[in-house]
Amino acid sequence: MTGQGPRKAVDGGHSGARLLQAREFHESARSLVVLAQSKSYNGAVTLMVTAAIAYGDAITAHVKGIVNKQDHQNAPRLLREVLGDRLPDKQGKFFRKLLGRKDEVNYGARSTTLDEAQRLLEELDEFAAWAEGKL
């Protein structure tokens, strides 16, 4: 598995458990955005990133019994490897874009605005609907 990034084999129940986690992170992010009581929505974006990773894990666990391990930047590549042409470009691009925000929102000084968070949440909603359709 050289060059494929860190991954691990998982059992049959992993997909459902990760899907449940994805939904929980997604709804927590939605709550923060809908309440709109912050000056920064970095926390909401962090939850969106975590939700997207969990949706991706649910799919790869369901289809091939493997998940990405540790290196989240490789998660879109594993999803592409597992799904091939069944991964729409729009969803692959969104997944990479959202994961690209991970370090910025967790460790950077720039704050995410409400408008940005709302746009990302709409895109995550589409990604989630697509992901759930694959399970």
GROMACS .gro file of C-alpha atoms in nm:
model
  135
    1MET     CA    1   0.000   0.000   0.000
    2THR     CA    2   0.294   0.231  -0.050
    3GLY     CA    3   0.192   0.574  -0.175
    4GLN     CA    4  -0.171   0.530  -0.078
    5GLY     CA    5  -0.153   0.711   0.253
    6PRO     CA    6  -0.231   0.570   0.596
    7ARG     CA    7  -0.548   0.364   0.618
    8LYS     CA    8  -0.693   0.090   0.828
    9ALA     CA    9  -0.937  -0.194   0.781
   10VAL     CA   10  -1.266  -0.165   0.971
   11ASP     CA   11  -1.553  -0.398   1.052
   12GLY     CA   12  -1.904  -0.389   0.910
   13GLY     CA   13  -2.048  -0.169   1.185
   14HIS     CA   14  -1.801   0.112   1.129
   15SER     CA   15  -1.989   0.269   0.838
   16GLY     CA   16  -2.312   0.315   1.034
   17ALA     CA   17  -2.131   0.450   1.338
   18ARG     CA   18  -1.939   0.705   1.129
   19LEU     CA   19  -2.259   0.808   0.952
   20LEU     CA   20  -2.422   0.875   1.289
   21GLN     CA   21  -2.120   1.084   1.393
   22ALA     CA   22  -2.127   1.272   1.063
   23ARG     CA   23  -2.491   1.363   1.117
   24GLU     CA   24  -2.420   1.479   1.472
   25PHE     CA   25  -2.126   1.700   1.371
   26HIS     CA   26  -2.330   1.835   1.078
   27GLU     CA   27  -2.624   1.928   1.298
   28SER     CA   28  -2.397   2.085   1.560
   29ALA     CA   29  -2.241   2.301   1.289
   30ARG     CA   30  -2.589   2.396   1.165
   31SER     CA   31  -2.693   2.500   1.515
   32LEU     CA   32  -2.395   2.734   1.549
   33VAL     CA   33  -2.464   2.894   1.211
   34VAL     CA   34  -2.840   2.924   1.261
   35LEU     CA   35  -2.799   3.083   1.604
   36ALA     CA   36  -2.575   3.346   1.439
   37GLN     CA   37  -2.452   3.483   1.769
   38SER     CA   38  -2.077   3.480   1.709
   39LYS     CA   39  -1.818   3.709   1.560
   40SER     CA   40  -1.630   3.410   1.421
   41TYR     CA   41  -1.769   3.087   1.282
   42ASN     CA   42  -1.441   2.896   1.290
   43GLY     CA   43  -1.594   2.650   1.538
   44ALA     CA   44  -1.881   2.580   1.301
   45VAL     CA   45  -1.641   2.523   1.011
   46THR     CA   46  -1.434   2.288   1.228
   47LEU     CA   47  -1.750   2.084   1.288
   48MET     CA   48  -1.827   2.091   0.914
   49VAL     CA   49  -1.479   1.958   0.836
   50THR     CA   50  -1.522   1.682   1.092
   51ALA     CA   51  -1.864   1.596   0.950
   52ALA     CA   52  -1.729   1.575   0.594
   53ILE     CA   53  -1.446   1.347   0.709
   54ALA     CA   54  -1.699   1.123   0.885
   55TYR     CA   55  -1.924   1.111   0.576
   56GLY     CA   56  -1.622   1.013   0.367
   57ASP     CA   57  -1.523   0.746   0.618
   58ALA     CA   58  -1.877   0.608   0.619
   59ILE     CA   59  -1.863   0.565   0.242
   60THR     CA   60  -1.516   0.411   0.224
   61ALA     CA   61  -1.598   0.179   0.516
   62HIS     CA   62  -1.923   0.074   0.349
   63VAL     CA   63  -1.776   0.017   0.003
   64LYS     CA   64  -1.429  -0.126   0.079
   65GLY     CA   65  -1.407  -0.179   0.455
   66ILE     CA   66  -1.126   0.078   0.494
   67VAL     CA   67  -1.092   0.431   0.628
   68ASN     CA   68  -0.831   0.701   0.611
   69LYS     CA   69  -0.609   0.713   0.919
   70GLN     CA   70  -0.448   1.025   1.068
   71ASP     CA   71  -0.377   1.220   0.747
   72HIS     CA   72  -0.709   1.387   0.675
   73GLN     CA   73  -0.571   1.563   0.368
   74ASN     CA   74  -0.561   1.218   0.202
   75ALA     CA   75  -0.930   1.150   0.272
   76PRO     CA   76  -1.047   1.289  -0.066
   77ARG     CA   77  -0.788   1.077  -0.245
   78LEU     CA   78  -0.908   0.762  -0.068
   79LEU     CA   79  -1.268   0.848  -0.151
   80ARG     CA   80  -1.171   0.888  -0.519
   81GLU     CA   81  -0.980   0.559  -0.508
   82VAL     CA   82  -1.277   0.375  -0.357
   83LEU     CA   83  -1.548   0.530  -0.577
   84GLY     CA   84  -1.357   0.603  -0.897
   85ASP     CA   85  -1.584   0.774  -1.149
   86ARG     CA   86  -1.878   0.745  -0.909
   87LEU     CA   87  -1.733   1.041  -0.715
   88PRO     CA   88  -1.878   1.351  -0.883
   89ASP     CA   89  -1.622   1.625  -0.946
   90LYS     CA   90  -1.838   1.873  -0.754
   91GLN     CA   91  -1.832   1.659  -0.439
   92GLY     CA   92  -1.461   1.580  -0.469
   93LYS     CA   93  -1.376   1.950  -0.510
   94PHE     CA   94  -1.592   2.050  -0.215
   95PHE     CA   95  -1.434   1.782   0.006
   96ARG     CA   96  -1.082   1.902  -0.082
   97LYS     CA   97  -1.179   2.268  -0.038
   98LEU     CA   98  -1.336   2.211   0.302
   99LEU     CA   99  -1.041   2.006   0.427
  100GLY     CA  100  -0.816   2.285   0.305
  101ARG     CA  101  -0.984   2.511   0.561
  102LYS     CA  102  -0.907   2.274   0.851
  103ASP     CA  103  -0.576   2.424   0.964
  104GLU     CA  104  -0.691   2.779   0.898
  105VAL     CA  105  -0.997   2.757   1.122
  106ASN     CA  106  -0.822   2.556   1.393
  107TYR     CA  107  -0.489   2.738   1.413
  108GLY     CA  108  -0.509   3.056   1.206
  109ALA     CA  109  -0.594   3.409   1.310
  110ARG     CA  110  -0.853   3.472   1.035
  111SER     CA  111  -1.216   3.451   1.141
  112THR     CA  112  -1.484   3.291   0.927
  113THR     CA  113  -1.777   3.522   0.863
  114LEU     CA  114  -2.141   3.425   0.896
  115ASP     CA  115  -2.184   3.451   0.516
  116GLU     CA  116  -1.891   3.215   0.457
  117ALA     CA  117  -2.022   2.969   0.714
  118GLN     CA  118  -2.370   2.975   0.559
  119ARG     CA  119  -2.227   2.904   0.212
  120LEU     CA  120  -2.014   2.618   0.342
  121LEU     CA  121  -2.311   2.475   0.531
  122GLU     CA  122  -2.520   2.475   0.211
  123GLU     CA  123  -2.240   2.292   0.030
  124LEU     CA  124  -2.206   2.047   0.319
  125ASP     CA  125  -2.581   1.983   0.300
  126GLU     CA  126  -2.538   1.883  -0.066
  127PHE     CA  127  -2.233   1.671   0.014
  128ALA     CA  128  -2.421   1.497   0.296
  129ALA     CA  129  -2.723   1.423   0.076
  130TRP     CA  130  -2.494   1.279  -0.189
  131ALA     CA  131  -2.300   1.074   0.072
  132GLU     CA  132  -2.616   0.934   0.228
  133GLY     CA  133  -2.729   0.830  -0.119
  134LYS     CA  134  -2.415   0.618  -0.149
  135LEU     CA  135  -2.487   0.425   0.171
   0.00000   0.00000   0.00000
